[in-house]
Coordinates of C-alpha atoms in Angstrom, one line a residue:
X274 CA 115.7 92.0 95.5
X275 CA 115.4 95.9 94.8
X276 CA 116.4 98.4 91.7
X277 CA 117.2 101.9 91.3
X278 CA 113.9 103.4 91.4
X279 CA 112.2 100.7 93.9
X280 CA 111.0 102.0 97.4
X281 CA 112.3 100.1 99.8
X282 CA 113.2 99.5 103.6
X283 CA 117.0 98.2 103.6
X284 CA 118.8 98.1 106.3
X285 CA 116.4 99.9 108.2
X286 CA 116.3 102.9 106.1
X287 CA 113.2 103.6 103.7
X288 CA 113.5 105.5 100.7
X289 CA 114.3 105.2 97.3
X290 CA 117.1 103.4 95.7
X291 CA 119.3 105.7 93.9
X292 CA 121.9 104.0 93.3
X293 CA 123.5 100.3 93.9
X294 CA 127.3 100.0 94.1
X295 CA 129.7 96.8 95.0
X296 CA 130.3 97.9 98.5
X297 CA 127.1 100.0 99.5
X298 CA 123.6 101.1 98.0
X299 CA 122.7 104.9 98.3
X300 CA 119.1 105.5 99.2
X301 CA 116.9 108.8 99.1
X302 CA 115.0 109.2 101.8
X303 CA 111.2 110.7 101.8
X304 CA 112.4 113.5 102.9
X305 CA 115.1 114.5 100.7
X306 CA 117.9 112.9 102.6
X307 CA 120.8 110.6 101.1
X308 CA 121.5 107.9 102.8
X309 CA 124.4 105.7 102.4
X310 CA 123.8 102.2 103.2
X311 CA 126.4 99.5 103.7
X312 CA 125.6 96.2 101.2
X313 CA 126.4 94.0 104.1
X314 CA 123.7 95.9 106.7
X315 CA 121.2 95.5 103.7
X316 CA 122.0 91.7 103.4
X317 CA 121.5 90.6 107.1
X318 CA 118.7 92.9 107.5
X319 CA 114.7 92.1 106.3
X320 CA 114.3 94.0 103.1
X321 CA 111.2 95.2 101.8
X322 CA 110.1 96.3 98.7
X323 CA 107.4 98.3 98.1
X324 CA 107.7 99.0 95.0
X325 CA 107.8 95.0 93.7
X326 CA 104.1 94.2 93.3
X327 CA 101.8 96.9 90.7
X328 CA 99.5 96.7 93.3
X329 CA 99.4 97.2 97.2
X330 CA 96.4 97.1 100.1
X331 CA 95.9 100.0 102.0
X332 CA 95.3 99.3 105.8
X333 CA 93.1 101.6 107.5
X334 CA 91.5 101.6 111.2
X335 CA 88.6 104.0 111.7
X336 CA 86.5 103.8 114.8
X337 CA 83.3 105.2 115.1
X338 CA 81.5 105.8 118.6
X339 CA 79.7 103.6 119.9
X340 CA 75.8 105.6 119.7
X341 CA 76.8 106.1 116.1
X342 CA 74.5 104.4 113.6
X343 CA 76.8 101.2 112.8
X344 CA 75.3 100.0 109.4
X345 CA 75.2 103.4 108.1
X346 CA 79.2 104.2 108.7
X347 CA 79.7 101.1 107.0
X348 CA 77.4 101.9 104.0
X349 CA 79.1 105.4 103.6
X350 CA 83.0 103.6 104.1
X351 CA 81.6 101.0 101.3
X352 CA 80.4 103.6 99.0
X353 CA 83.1 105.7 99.4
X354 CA 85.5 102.8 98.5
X355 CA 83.1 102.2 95.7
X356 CA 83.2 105.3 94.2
X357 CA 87.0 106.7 94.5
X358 CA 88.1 106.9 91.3
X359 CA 91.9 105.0 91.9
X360 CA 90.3 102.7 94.3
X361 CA 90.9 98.9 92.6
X362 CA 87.4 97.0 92.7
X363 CA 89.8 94.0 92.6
X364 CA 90.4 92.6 94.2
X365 CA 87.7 94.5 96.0
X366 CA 87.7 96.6 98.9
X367 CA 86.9 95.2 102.5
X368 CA 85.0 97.0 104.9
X369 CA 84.4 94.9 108.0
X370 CA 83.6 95.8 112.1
X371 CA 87.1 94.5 113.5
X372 CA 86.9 95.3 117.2
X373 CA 85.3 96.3 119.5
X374 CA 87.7 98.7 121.4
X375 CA 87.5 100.6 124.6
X376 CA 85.9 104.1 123.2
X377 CA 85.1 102.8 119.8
X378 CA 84.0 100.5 117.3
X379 CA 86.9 99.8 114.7
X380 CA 86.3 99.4 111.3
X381 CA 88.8 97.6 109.1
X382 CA 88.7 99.4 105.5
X383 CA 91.0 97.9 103.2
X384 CA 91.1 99.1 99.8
X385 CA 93.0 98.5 96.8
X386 CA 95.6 100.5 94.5
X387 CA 98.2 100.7 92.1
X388 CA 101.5 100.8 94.0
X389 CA 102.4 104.4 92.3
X390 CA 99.1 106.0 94.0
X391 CA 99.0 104.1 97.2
X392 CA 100.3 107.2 99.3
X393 CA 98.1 109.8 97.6
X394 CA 95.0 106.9 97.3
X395 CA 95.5 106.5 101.7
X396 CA 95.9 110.3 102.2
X397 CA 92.5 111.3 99.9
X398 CA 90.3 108.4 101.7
X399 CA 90.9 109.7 105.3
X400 CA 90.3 113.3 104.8
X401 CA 87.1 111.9 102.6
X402 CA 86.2 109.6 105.4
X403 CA 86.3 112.2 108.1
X404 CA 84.4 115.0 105.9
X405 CA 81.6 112.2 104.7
X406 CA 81.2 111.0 108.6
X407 CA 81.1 115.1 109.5
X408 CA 78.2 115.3 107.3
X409 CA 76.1 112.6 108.4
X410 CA 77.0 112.7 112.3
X411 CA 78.7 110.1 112.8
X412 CA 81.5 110.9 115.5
X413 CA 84.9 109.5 115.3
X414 CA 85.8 109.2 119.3
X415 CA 89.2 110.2 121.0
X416 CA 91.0 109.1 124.1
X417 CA 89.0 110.2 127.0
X418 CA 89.4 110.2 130.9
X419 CA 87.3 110.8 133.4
X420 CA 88.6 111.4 137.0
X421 CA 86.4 111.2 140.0
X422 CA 88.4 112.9 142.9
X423 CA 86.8 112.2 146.9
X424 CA 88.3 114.4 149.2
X425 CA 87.3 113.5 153.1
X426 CA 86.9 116.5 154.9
X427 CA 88.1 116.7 159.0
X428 CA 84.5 115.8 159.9
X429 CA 84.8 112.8 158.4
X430 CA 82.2 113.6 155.1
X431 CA 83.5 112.9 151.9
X432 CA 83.2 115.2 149.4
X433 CA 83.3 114.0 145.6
X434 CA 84.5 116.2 142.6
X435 CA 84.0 115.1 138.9
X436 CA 86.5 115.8 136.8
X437 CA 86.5 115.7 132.6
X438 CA 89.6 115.1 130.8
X439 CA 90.8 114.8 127.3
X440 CA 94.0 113.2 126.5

C-alpha cells in the first residue's frame, strides 16, 4: 500500500518510508527521527497514505466574530482561494458558513493542491487569511470567560464583582 518515498501513517507512526524490509519497514519521521516499525504492527494497523493521490484537500476552520461583516469574510476567503497561485481551481475551492459556534461563526475553507505543496499551500493560506482579515477588521475571536463573583456581606447586601477573563 506504500513505497520508499510515500508519507504515510503505519502503525501509528507518520513519516516517510525509507526503507521496506521482510520483517520491518523503517520510517523518517517529520522531525528527523528513524523509526523502526515492525511489518506485523503495520499490517493490523489502518495505514494511510498520503502521498497516494497527486492531489489532496486542505481542511481549514476559521471563525470570525459574530459583529463581523459575514459576506465580506467570505468574499475575501473566496478571493484569496481564487487567487493563490498553488491553489487547484479543481476541483474548486469551497468556502461555506459551517457553524455556528459558541464565540464564533466557522467558516469551512477547503481548498485544493498538489500533494507535494499541501503543507506549504495550508501554512501560506492561514498566515494570508489572518493578515487579509487584519486589514479589513474583521476579528477572528478566542476563548473568553466572563466571571461574575457576588459576595454577601454580614448585613445581608450582596455585593457583585465582574470579572474578565481570557483563556
Amino acid at each position: 500500500p506504500f513505497r520508499v518515498g510515500d508519507f504515510v501513517d503505519a502503525g501509528g507512526i507518520k513519516g516517510v518510508v525509507e526503507e521496506i524490509k521482510i520483517i520491518h519497514t523503517v520510517l523518517r519521521t517529520a522531525d528527523n527521527q528513524e523509526v523502526i516499525v515492525p511489518n506485523n504492527a503495520i499490517t493490523m494497523a489502518t495505514i494511510t497514505n498520503y502521498s497516494a493521490r497527486a492531489t489532496r484537500r486542505i481542511d481549514i476552520t476559521i471563525g470570525i466574530d459574530y459583529d463581523a461583516d459575514l459576506k465580506q469574510a467570505k468574499t475575501l476567503l473566496e478571493e484569496l482561494l481564487r487567487t493563490h497561485p498553488k491553489v487547484l481551481q479543481t476541483p474548486a475551492p469551497t468556502v461555506q458558513v459551517r457553524a455556528l459556534g459558541a464565540s464564533s461563526v466557522d467558516f469551512a475553507v477547503w481548498p485544493w493542491a498538489r500533494t507535494s505543496e499541501w503543507f506549504d499551500v495550508q501554512c501560506e493560506l492561514l498566515e494570508q487569511i489572518k493578515l487579509r482579515f487584519d486589514e479589513a477588521g474583521i476579528s477572528i475571536p478566542y476563548p473568553q470567560m466572563d466571571l461574575h463573583l457576588r459576595d454577601t456581606r454580614s448585613d445581608g447586601q450582596q455585593t457583585t464583582l465582574n470579572v474578565e477573563s481570557r483563556i
